[in-house]
């Protein structure tokens, strides 16, 4: 088994263990498994040569910010959540920069923009009524950056045929819906059941994308 394959498998096992820890309400185990999974996707990008290309460096920076965001969101305080939100906003921004730095299909981005605006309107119409006033501005900015990342990923994927980038970006956006639902709408173990696999799956896919910049 190669190191990248082993790190991918280890990330998956940490995610499964994290879901168990969430279900059993074991805070220490949840912290260890979550940061273990995050460390695996950062190590995966490095093992695949992230430092050898500009694209890989942008993606590695995004993954490191994801690790930081994961650590911050382990806390329940509003300040920790806001800091985690900022870390993930910057992470989305670095991903968008990585995608936009390569070849782009502008017609595909135009179509993606229309779809992104429609999706963003629907999500915000659902989420904002449940969002406290202090969080409305940051949430609006966050959704805007997510959509920009998905549009850039679409343009990059169509232009290069690197569909792993688009799949990773879309899964990342879907996982953020689980976070918003958990924080603002309804706290439920169900949010974790689909939120964690989509989030960590997205990071692993995007880490693998550095192998073919």
Coordinates of N, CA and C in Angstrom, one line a residue:
X1 N 0.9 -1.2 0.0 CA 0.0 0.0 0.0 C 0.9 1.3 0.0
X2 N 0.6 2.2 -0.9 CA 1.4 3.4 -1.0 C 1.0 4.3 0.2
X3 N 1.8 5.3 0.5 CA 1.6 6.3 1.6 C 0.3 7.0 1.3
X4 N 0.1 7.6 0.1 CA -1.2 8.3 -0.1 C -2.4 7.4 0.1
X5 N -2.4 6.2 -0.4 CA -3.5 5.3 -0.2 C -3.7 5.0 1.3
X6 N -2.6 4.8 2.1 CA -2.7 4.6 3.5 C -3.3 5.8 4.2
X7 N -2.9 7.0 3.8 CA -3.4 8.2 4.5 C -4.9 8.4 4.1
X8 N -5.3 8.0 2.9 CA -6.7 8.1 2.6 C -7.6 7.1 3.4
X9 N -7.1 5.9 3.5 CA -7.8 4.9 4.3 C -7.8 5.3 5.8
X10 N -6.7 5.9 6.3 CA -6.7 6.3 7.7 C -7.7 7.5 7.9
X11 N -7.8 8.4 7.0 CA -8.8 9.5 7.1 C -10.2 8.9 7.2
X12 N -10.5 7.9 6.3 CA -11.8 7.3 6.4 C -12.1 6.6 7.7
X13 N -11.1 5.9 8.3 CA -11.3 5.3 9.5 C -11.5 6.3 10.7
X14 N -10.7 7.4 10.6 CA -10.9 8.4 11.6 C -12.4 9.0 11.6
X15 N -12.9 9.2 10.3 CA -14.2 9.7 10.2 C -15.3 8.8 10.8
X16 N -15.1 7.5 10.5 CA -16.0 6.5 11.1 C -16.0 6.5 12.6
X17 N -14.7 6.6 13.1 CA -14.6 6.7 14.6 C -15.2 8.0 15.1
X18 N -15.1 9.0 14.4 CA -15.6 10.3 14.8 C -17.2 10.2 14.9
X19 N -17.8 9.6 13.9 CA -19.2 9.4 14.0 C -19.7 8.6 15.2
X20 N -18.9 7.6 15.5 CA -19.2 6.8 16.7 C -19.0 7.7 18.0
X21 N -17.9 8.4 18.0 CA -17.7 9.3 19.2 C -18.8 10.3 19.3
X22 N -19.3 10.9 18.2 CA -20.4 11.8 18.3 C -21.6 11.2 18.8
X23 N -21.9 10.0 18.4 CA -23.1 9.2 18.8 C -23.1 8.9 20.3
X24 N -21.9 8.6 20.8 CA -21.7 8.2 22.2 C -21.4 9.4 23.1
X25 N -21.3 10.6 22.4 CA -21.0 11.8 23.2 C -19.7 11.7 24.0
X26 N -18.6 11.4 23.3 CA -17.3 11.3 23.9 C -16.5 12.5 23.4
X27 N -16.4 13.6 24.1 CA -15.8 14.8 23.6 C -14.3 14.6 23.3
X28 N -13.5 13.9 24.2 CA -12.1 13.7 23.9 C -11.9 12.9 22.7
X29 N -12.6 11.8 22.5 CA -12.5 10.9 21.3 C -12.9 11.7 20.1
X30 N -13.9 12.6 20.2 CA -14.4 13.4 19.1 C -13.2 14.3 18.6
X31 N -12.6 14.9 19.6 CA -11.5 15.8 19.2 C -10.3 15.1 18.6
X32 N -10.0 13.9 19.1 CA -8.8 13.1 18.6 C -9.2 12.6 17.2
X33 N -10.3 12.1 17.0 CA -10.7 11.6 15.7 C -10.9 12.6 14.6
X34 N -11.4 13.8 15.0 CA -11.6 14.9 14.0 C -10.3 15.4 13.6
X35 N -9.4 15.7 14.5 CA -8.1 16.3 14.1 C -7.2 15.2 13.5
X36 N -7.5 14.0 13.8 CA -6.7 12.9 13.2 C -7.1 12.8 11.7
X37 N -8.4 12.9 11.4 CA -8.8 12.9 10.0 C -8.3 14.2 9.3
X38 N -8.3 15.3 9.9 CA -7.8 16.5 9.3 C -6.3 16.5 9.0
X39 N -5.6 15.9 10.0 CA -4.1 15.7 9.8 C -3.9 14.8 8.6
X40 N -4.7 13.8 8.4 CA -4.5 12.9 7.3 C -4.6 13.6 5.9
X41 N -5.6 14.5 5.8 CA -5.8 15.1 4.5 C -4.7 16.1 4.2
X42 N -4.1 16.7 5.3 CA -3.0 17.6 5.1 C -1.8 16.8 4.7
X43 N -1.5 15.7 5.4 CA -0.4 14.9 5.1 C -0.5 14.3 3.7
X44 N -1.7 14.0 3.3 CA -2.0 13.4 1.9 C -1.5 14.3 0.9
X45 N -1.9 15.6 1.0 CA -1.5 16.6 0.0 C 0.0 16.7 -0.1
X46 N 0.7 16.7 1.0 CA 2.1 16.8 1.1 C 2.8 15.6 0.4
X47 N 2.2 14.4 0.8 CA 2.7 13.1 0.2 C 2.6 13.1 -1.3
X48 N 1.6 13.8 -1.8 CA 1.3 13.8 -3.3 C 2.1 14.9 -4.0
X49 N 2.9 15.6 -3.3 CA 3.7 16.6 -3.9 C 3.1 18.0 -4.0
X50 N 2.3 18.4 -3.0 CA 1.7 19.7 -3.1 C 2.7 20.8 -3.2
X51 N 3.8 20.7 -2.6 CA 4.8 21.8 -2.6 C 5.5 22.0 -4.0
X52 N 5.3 21.1 -4.9 CA 6.0 21.1 -6.2 C 5.3 21.9 -7.2
X53 N 4.1 22.4 -7.0 CA 3.4 23.3 -8.0 C 2.7 24.4 -7.3
X54 N 2.5 25.5 -8.0 CA 1.7 26.6 -7.4 C 0.3 26.2 -7.0
X55 N -0.3 25.4 -7.9 CA -1.6 24.9 -7.6 C -1.6 24.1 -6.3
X56 N -0.7 23.2 -6.2 CA -0.6 22.4 -5.0 C -0.3 23.2 -3.7
X57 N 0.4 24.3 -3.8 CA 0.7 25.2 -2.7 C -0.6 25.9 -2.2
X58 N -1.4 26.3 -3.2 CA -2.7 27.0 -2.9 C -3.6 26.0 -2.2
X59 N -3.7 24.8 -2.7 CA -4.5 23.7 -2.1 C -4.0 23.3 -0.7
X60 N -2.7 23.2 -0.6 CA -2.2 22.9 0.8 C -2.5 24.0 1.8
X61 N -2.4 25.2 1.4 CA -2.8 26.3 2.2 C -4.3 26.2 2.6
X62 N -5.2 25.9 1.7 CA -6.6 25.7 2.0 C -6.8 24.6 3.0
X63 N -6.1 23.5 2.8 CA -6.2 22.3 3.7 C -5.8 22.7 5.1
X64 N -4.7 23.4 5.2 CA -4.2 23.8 6.5 C -5.2 24.7 7.2
X65 N -5.8 25.6 6.5 CA -6.9 26.4 7.1 C -8.1 25.6 7.5
X66 N -8.4 24.5 6.7 CA -9.4 23.6 7.1 C -9.1 22.9 8.4
X67 N -7.8 22.5 8.6 CA -7.4 21.9 9.8 C -7.6 22.9 11.0
X68 N -7.2 24.1 10.8 CA -7.4 25.1 11.8 C -8.9 25.3 12.1
X69 N -9.7 25.4 11.0 CA -11.2 25.5 11.2 C -11.8 24.4 12.0
X70 N -11.3 23.2 11.7 CA -11.8 22.0 12.4 C -11.5 22.1 13.9
X71 N -10.3 22.6 14.2 CA -9.9 22.7 15.6 C -10.8 23.8 16.3
X72 N -11.0 24.9 15.7 CA -11.8 26.0 16.3 C -13.2 25.6 16.5
X73 N -13.8 24.8 15.5 CA -15.2 24.4 15.6 C -15.4 23.3 16.6
X74 N -14.4 22.8 17.3 CA -14.6 21.9 18.4 C -15.2 22.6 19.6
X75 N -14.9 23.9 19.7 CA -15.5 24.7 20.8 C -16.9 25.0 20.5
X76 N -17.7 25.4 21.5 CA -19.1 25.7 21.4 C -19.3 27.2 21.5
X77 N -18.3 28.0 21.9 CA -18.5 29.4 22.1 C -18.7 30.1 20.7
X78 N -19.4 31.2 20.8 CA -19.6 32.0 19.5 C -18.3 32.5 18.9
X79 N -17.4 33.0 19.8 CA -16.1 33.5 19.3 C -15.3 32.4 18.5
X80 N -15.3 31.2 19.1 CA -14.6 30.1 18.4 C -15.3 29.8 17.1
X81 N -16.6 29.8 17.1 CA -17.4 29.5 15.8 C -17.1 30.6 14.8
X82 N -17.0 31.8 15.2 CA -16.8 32.9 14.2 C -15.3 32.8 13.7
X83 N -14.4 32.4 14.5 CA -13.0 32.2 14.1 C -12.9 31.1 13.1
X84 N -13.6 30.0 13.4 CA -13.7 28.8 12.5 C -14.3 29.2 11.2
X85 N -15.3 30.0 11.2 CA -16.0 30.5 10.0 C -15.0 31.2 9.2
X86 N -14.2 32.1 9.8 CA -13.2 32.9 9.1 C -12.2 32.0 8.4
X87 N -11.7 31.0 9.2 CA -10.7 30.0 8.7 C -11.2 29.3 7.4
X88 N -12.5 28.9 7.5 CA -13.1 28.1 6.3 C -13.4 29.1 5.2
X89 N -13.7 30.3 5.5 CA -13.9 31.3 4.4 C -12.6 31.5 3.6
X90 N -11.5 31.7 4.4 CA -10.2 31.8 3.7 C -9.8 30.5 3.0
X91 N -10.2 29.4 3.5 CA -9.9 28.1 2.8 C -10.7 28.0 1.5
X92 N -11.9 28.4 1.5 CA -12.7 28.4 0.2 C -12.0 29.4 -0.8
X93 N -11.6 30.5 -0.2 CA -10.9 31.5 -1.1 C -9.7 31.0 -1.7
X94 N -8.9 30.3 -1.0 CA -7.6 29.7 -1.5 C -7.9 28.6 -2.6
X95 N -9.0 27.8 -2.3 CA -9.4 26.9 -3.3 C -9.8 27.6 -4.6
X96 N -10.6 28.6 -4.5 CA -11.0 29.3 -5.7 C -9.8 29.9 -6.4
X97 N -8.9 30.4 -5.7 CA -7.6 31.0 -6.3 C -6.9 29.9 -7.1
X98 N -6.8 28.7 -6.4 CA -6.1 27.6 -7.1 C -6.8 27.2 -8.4
X99 N -8.1 27.1 -8.4 CA -8.8 26.8 -9.6 C -8.7 27.8 -10.7
X100 N -8.9 29.1 -10.2 CA -8.9 30.2 -11.2 C -7.5 30.4 -11.8
X101 N -6.4 30.0 -11.1 CA -5.1 30.2 -11.7 C -4.8 29.3 -12.9
X102 N -5.6 28.3 -13.1 CA -5.4 27.4 -14.2 C -6.3 27.7 -15.4
X103 N -6.4 26.9 -16.4 CA -7.3 27.1 -17.5 C -8.7 27.1 -17.0
X104 N -9.5 27.9 -17.7 CA -10.9 28.1 -17.3 C -11.8 28.1 -18.5
X105 N -13.0 27.5 -18.4 CA -14.0 27.6 -19.4 C -15.0 28.7 -19.0
X106 N -15.0 29.8 -19.7 CA -15.9 30.9 -19.3 C -17.4 30.6 -19.6
X107 N -17.7 29.9 -20.7 CA -19.1 29.5 -20.9 C -19.6 28.7 -19.7
X108 N -18.8 27.7 -19.3 CA -19.2 26.8 -18.2 C -19.3 27.6 -16.9
X109 N -18.5 28.6 -16.7 CA -18.6 29.4 -15.5 C -19.8 30.3 -15.5
X110 N -20.2 30.7 -16.7 CA -21.5 31.5 -16.8 C -22.7 30.7 -16.4
X111 N -22.8 29.4 -16.9 CA -23.9 28.5 -16.5 C -23.8 28.2 -15.0
X112 N -22.6 28.0 -14.5 CA -22.4 27.6 -13.1 C -22.8 28.8 -12.2
X113 N -22.5 30.0 -12.7 CA -22.9 31.2 -11.9 C -24.4 31.3 -11.7
X114 N -25.1 31.1 -12.8 CA -26.6 31.1 -12.7 C -27.1 30.1 -11.7
X115 N -26.6 28.9 -11.8 CA -27.0 27.8 -10.9 C -26.6 28.1 -9.5
X116 N -25.4 28.7 -9.3 CA -24.9 29.1 -8.0 C -25.8 30.1 -7.3
X117 N -26.2 31.1 -8.1 CA -27.0 32.2 -7.6 C -28.4 31.6 -7.1
X118 N -28.9 30.7 -7.9 CA -30.2 30.1 -7.6 C -30.1 29.3 -6.3
X119 N -29.0 28.5 -6.2 CA -28.8 27.6 -5.1 C -28.5 28.5 -3.8
X120 N -27.7 29.5 -4.0 CA -27.4 30.4 -2.9 C -28.7 31.1 -2.3
X121 N -29.5 31.6 -3.2 CA -30.8 32.2 -2.8 C -31.6 31.3 -2.0
X122 N -31.7 30.0 -2.5 CA -32.5 29.0 -1.8 C -32.0 28.7 -0.4
X123 N -30.7 28.6 -0.3 CA -30.0 28.3 1.0 C -30.2 29.4 2.0
X124 N -30.0 30.6 1.5 CA -30.1 31.8 2.4 C -31.5 32.1 2.8
X125 N -32.5 31.8 1.9 CA -33.8 32.0 2.3 C -34.2 31.0 3.4
X126 N -33.6 29.8 3.4 CA -33.9 28.8 4.4 C -33.1 29.2 5.7
X127 N -31.9 29.6 5.6 CA -31.0 29.7 6.7 C -31.1 31.0 7.5
X128 N -31.2 32.1 6.8 CA -31.1 33.4 7.4 C -32.2 33.7 8.5
X129 N -33.4 33.2 8.3 CA -34.4 33.4 9.4 C -34.0 32.8 10.7
X130 N -33.1 31.8 10.7 CA -32.7 31.1 11.9 C -31.4 31.6 12.4
X131 N -30.8 32.6 11.7 CA -29.4 33.0 12.0 C -29.5 34.3 12.9
X132 N -28.8 34.3 14.0 CA -28.8 35.5 14.9 C -28.2 36.7 14.1
X133 N -28.6 37.9 14.5 CA -28.2 39.1 13.8 C -26.7 39.2 13.6
X134 N -25.9 38.9 14.7 CA -24.5 39.1 14.6 C -23.8 38.2 13.6
X135 N -24.5 37.1 13.2 CA -23.9 36.1 12.3 C -24.4 36.3 10.8
X136 N -25.4 37.2 10.6 CA -26.0 37.3 9.3 C -25.0 37.7 8.2
X137 N -24.2 38.8 8.6 CA -23.2 39.3 7.7 C -22.1 38.3 7.3
X138 N -21.5 37.6 8.3 CA -20.5 36.6 8.0 C -21.1 35.4 7.2
X139 N -22.3 35.0 7.5 CA -22.9 33.9 6.8 C -23.1 34.3 5.3
X140 N -23.6 35.5 5.1 CA -23.7 36.0 3.7 C -22.4 36.0 2.9
X141 N -21.4 36.5 3.6 CA -20.0 36.5 3.0 C -19.6 35.1 2.7
X142 N -19.8 34.2 3.7 CA -19.3 32.8 3.5 C -20.0 32.1 2.4
X143 N -21.3 32.3 2.3 CA -22.0 31.7 1.1 C -21.5 32.2 -0.2
X144 N -21.3 33.5 -0.2 CA -20.7 34.1 -1.5 C -19.4 33.5 -1.9
X145 N -18.5 33.3 -0.9 CA -17.2 32.7 -1.2 C -17.4 31.3 -1.6
X146 N -18.3 30.5 -1.0 CA -18.5 29.1 -1.4 C -18.9 29.0 -2.8
X147 N -19.9 29.9 -3.2 CA -20.4 29.9 -4.6 C -19.3 30.2 -5.6
X148 N -18.5 31.2 -5.2 CA -17.4 31.6 -6.1 C -16.4 30.4 -6.3
X149 N -16.2 29.7 -5.2 CA -15.3 28.5 -5.3 C -15.9 27.5 -6.3
X150 N -17.2 27.2 -6.2 CA -17.9 26.2 -7.0 C -17.9 26.7 -8.5
X151 N -18.1 28.0 -8.7 CA -18.0 28.5 -10.1 C -16.7 28.3 -10.7
X152 N -15.6 28.7 -9.9 CA -14.2 28.5 -10.4 C -13.9 27.0 -10.6
X153 N -14.4 26.2 -9.7 CA -14.1 24.7 -9.9 C -14.8 24.2 -11.2
X154 N -16.0 24.7 -11.5 CA -16.7 24.3 -12.7 C -15.9 24.7 -13.9
X155 N -15.4 26.0 -14.0 CA -14.7 26.4 -15.1 C -13.4 25.7 -15.3
X156 N -12.7 25.4 -14.2 CA -11.5 24.6 -14.2 C -11.7 23.2 -14.7
X157 N -12.7 22.5 -14.1 CA -13.0 21.1 -14.5 C -13.3 21.0 -15.9
X158 N -14.2 21.8 -16.5 CA -14.6 21.7 -17.9 C -13.4 22.0 -18.8
X159 N -12.5 23.0 -18.4 CA -11.4 23.3 -19.3 C -10.3 22.2 -19.2
X160 N -10.2 21.5 -18.1 CA -9.0 20.6 -18.0 C -9.4 19.1 -17.9
X161 N -10.7 18.9 -17.7 CA -11.2 17.5 -17.6 C -10.9 16.9 -16.2
X162 N -10.4 17.8 -15.3 CA -10.1 17.3 -13.9 C -11.4 17.4 -13.0
X163 N -12.3 16.4 -13.2 CA -13.6 16.5 -12.6 C -13.5 16.3 -11.1
X164 N -12.4 15.7 -10.6 CA -12.2 15.5 -9.2 C -12.2 16.9 -8.4
X165 N -11.8 17.9 -9.1 CA -11.9 19.3 -8.5 C -13.3 19.7 -8.3
X166 N -14.2 19.5 -9.3 CA -15.6 19.9 -9.2 C -16.3 19.1 -8.1
X167 N -16.0 17.8 -8.1 CA -16.7 16.9 -7.2 C -16.3 17.3 -5.7
X168 N -15.0 17.6 -5.5 CA -14.5 18.0 -4.2 C -15.2 19.3 -3.8
X169 N -15.3 20.3 -4.7 CA -15.9 21.6 -4.4 C -17.3 21.5 -4.0
X170 N -18.1 20.7 -4.8 CA -19.5 20.5 -4.5 C -19.7 19.8 -3.2
X171 N -19.0 18.8 -2.9 CA -19.1 18.1 -1.6 C -18.8 19.0 -0.5
X172 N -17.8 19.9 -0.6 CA -17.4 20.8 0.4 C -18.6 21.8 0.7
X173 N -19.2 22.2 -0.4 CA -20.4 23.1 -0.2 C -21.6 22.4 0.4
X174 N -21.8 21.2 0.1 CA -22.9 20.4 0.7 C -22.6 20.2 2.2
X175 N -21.4 19.9 2.5 CA -21.0 19.7 4.0 C -21.3 21.0 4.8
X176 N -21.1 22.2 4.2 CA -21.4 23.4 4.9 C -22.8 23.6 5.2
X177 N -23.7 23.0 4.4 CA -25.1 23.1 4.7 C -25.4 22.3 6.0
X178 N -24.7 21.2 6.2 CA -24.9 20.4 7.4 C -24.4 21.3 8.6
X179 N -23.3 22.0 8.5 CA -22.8 22.8 9.6 C -23.8 23.9 9.9
X180 N -24.4 24.6 8.9 CA -25.3 25.6 9.1 C -26.6 25.1 9.8
X181 N -27.1 23.9 9.3 CA -28.2 23.3 10.0 C -28.0 23.0 11.4
X182 N -26.8 22.4 11.7 CA -26.4 22.1 13.1 C -26.4 23.3 14.0
X183 N -25.8 24.3 13.5 CA -25.5 25.5 14.3 C -26.7 26.4 14.5
X184 N -27.5 26.6 13.4 CA -28.6 27.6 13.4 C -30.0 27.1 13.3
X185 N -30.2 25.9 12.8 CA -31.6 25.4 12.5 C -32.0 24.4 13.5
X186 N -31.3 23.2 13.5 CA -31.6 22.1 14.4 C -30.4 21.3 14.6
X187 N -30.0 21.2 15.9 CA -28.9 20.3 16.3 C -29.4 18.8 16.3
X188 N -28.7 18.0 15.5 CA -29.2 16.6 15.4 C -28.0 15.7 14.9
X189 N -27.9 14.5 15.4 CA -26.9 13.6 15.0 C -26.9 13.3 13.5
X190 N -28.1 13.5 12.9 CA -28.2 13.3 11.5 C -27.3 14.2 10.7
X191 N -27.1 15.5 11.2 CA -26.3 16.4 10.5 C -24.9 15.9 10.3
X192 N -24.4 15.2 11.4 CA -23.0 14.7 11.3 C -22.9 13.5 10.4
X193 N -24.0 12.7 10.3 CA -24.0 11.5 9.5 C -23.7 11.8 8.1
X194 N -24.2 12.9 7.6 CA -23.9 13.2 6.2 C -22.9 14.4 6.0
X195 N -22.8 15.2 7.1 CA -21.9 16.3 7.1 C -20.4 16.0 7.1
X196 N -20.1 15.1 8.0 CA -18.7 14.7 8.1 C -18.2 13.9 6.9
X197 N -18.9 12.9 6.4 CA -18.4 12.2 5.2 C -18.2 13.1 4.0
X198 N -19.2 14.0 3.8 CA -19.1 14.9 2.6 C -17.9 15.9 2.8
X199 N -17.7 16.4 4.0 CA -16.6 17.3 4.3 C -15.3 16.7 4.1
X200 N -15.0 15.6 4.8 CA -13.7 14.9 4.7 C -13.5 14.3 3.3
X201 N -14.6 13.8 2.7 CA -14.5 13.3 1.4 C -14.0 14.4 0.4
X202 N -14.6 15.6 0.6 CA -14.2 16.8 -0.2 C -12.7 17.1 -0.1
X203 N -12.2 17.1 1.2 CA -10.8 17.5 1.4 C -9.9 16.4 0.9
X204 N -10.3 15.2 1.0 CA -9.4 14.1 0.4 C -9.3 14.2 -1.1
X205 N -10.5 14.4 -1.7 CA -10.5 14.6 -3.2 C -9.6 15.8 -3.7
X206 N -9.8 16.9 -3.0 CA -9.0 18.1 -3.4 C -7.5 17.9 -3.1
X207 N -7.2 17.1 -2.0 CA -5.8 16.8 -1.7 C -5.3 15.9 -2.9
X208 N -6.1 15.0 -3.3 CA -5.6 14.1 -4.4 C -5.4 14.9 -5.7
X209 N -6.2 16.0 -5.9 CA -6.1 16.8 -7.1 C -4.7 17.4 -7.3
X210 N -3.9 17.5 -6.3 CA -2.5 18.1 -6.4 C -1.6 17.2 -7.2
X211 N -2.0 15.9 -7.3 CA -1.1 14.9 -8.0 C -1.1 15.2 -9.5
X212 N -2.1 15.9 -10.0 CA -2.1 16.2 -11.5 C -2.5 17.7 -11.6
X213 N -1.6 18.6 -11.3 CA -1.9 20.1 -11.3 C -2.0 20.6 -12.7

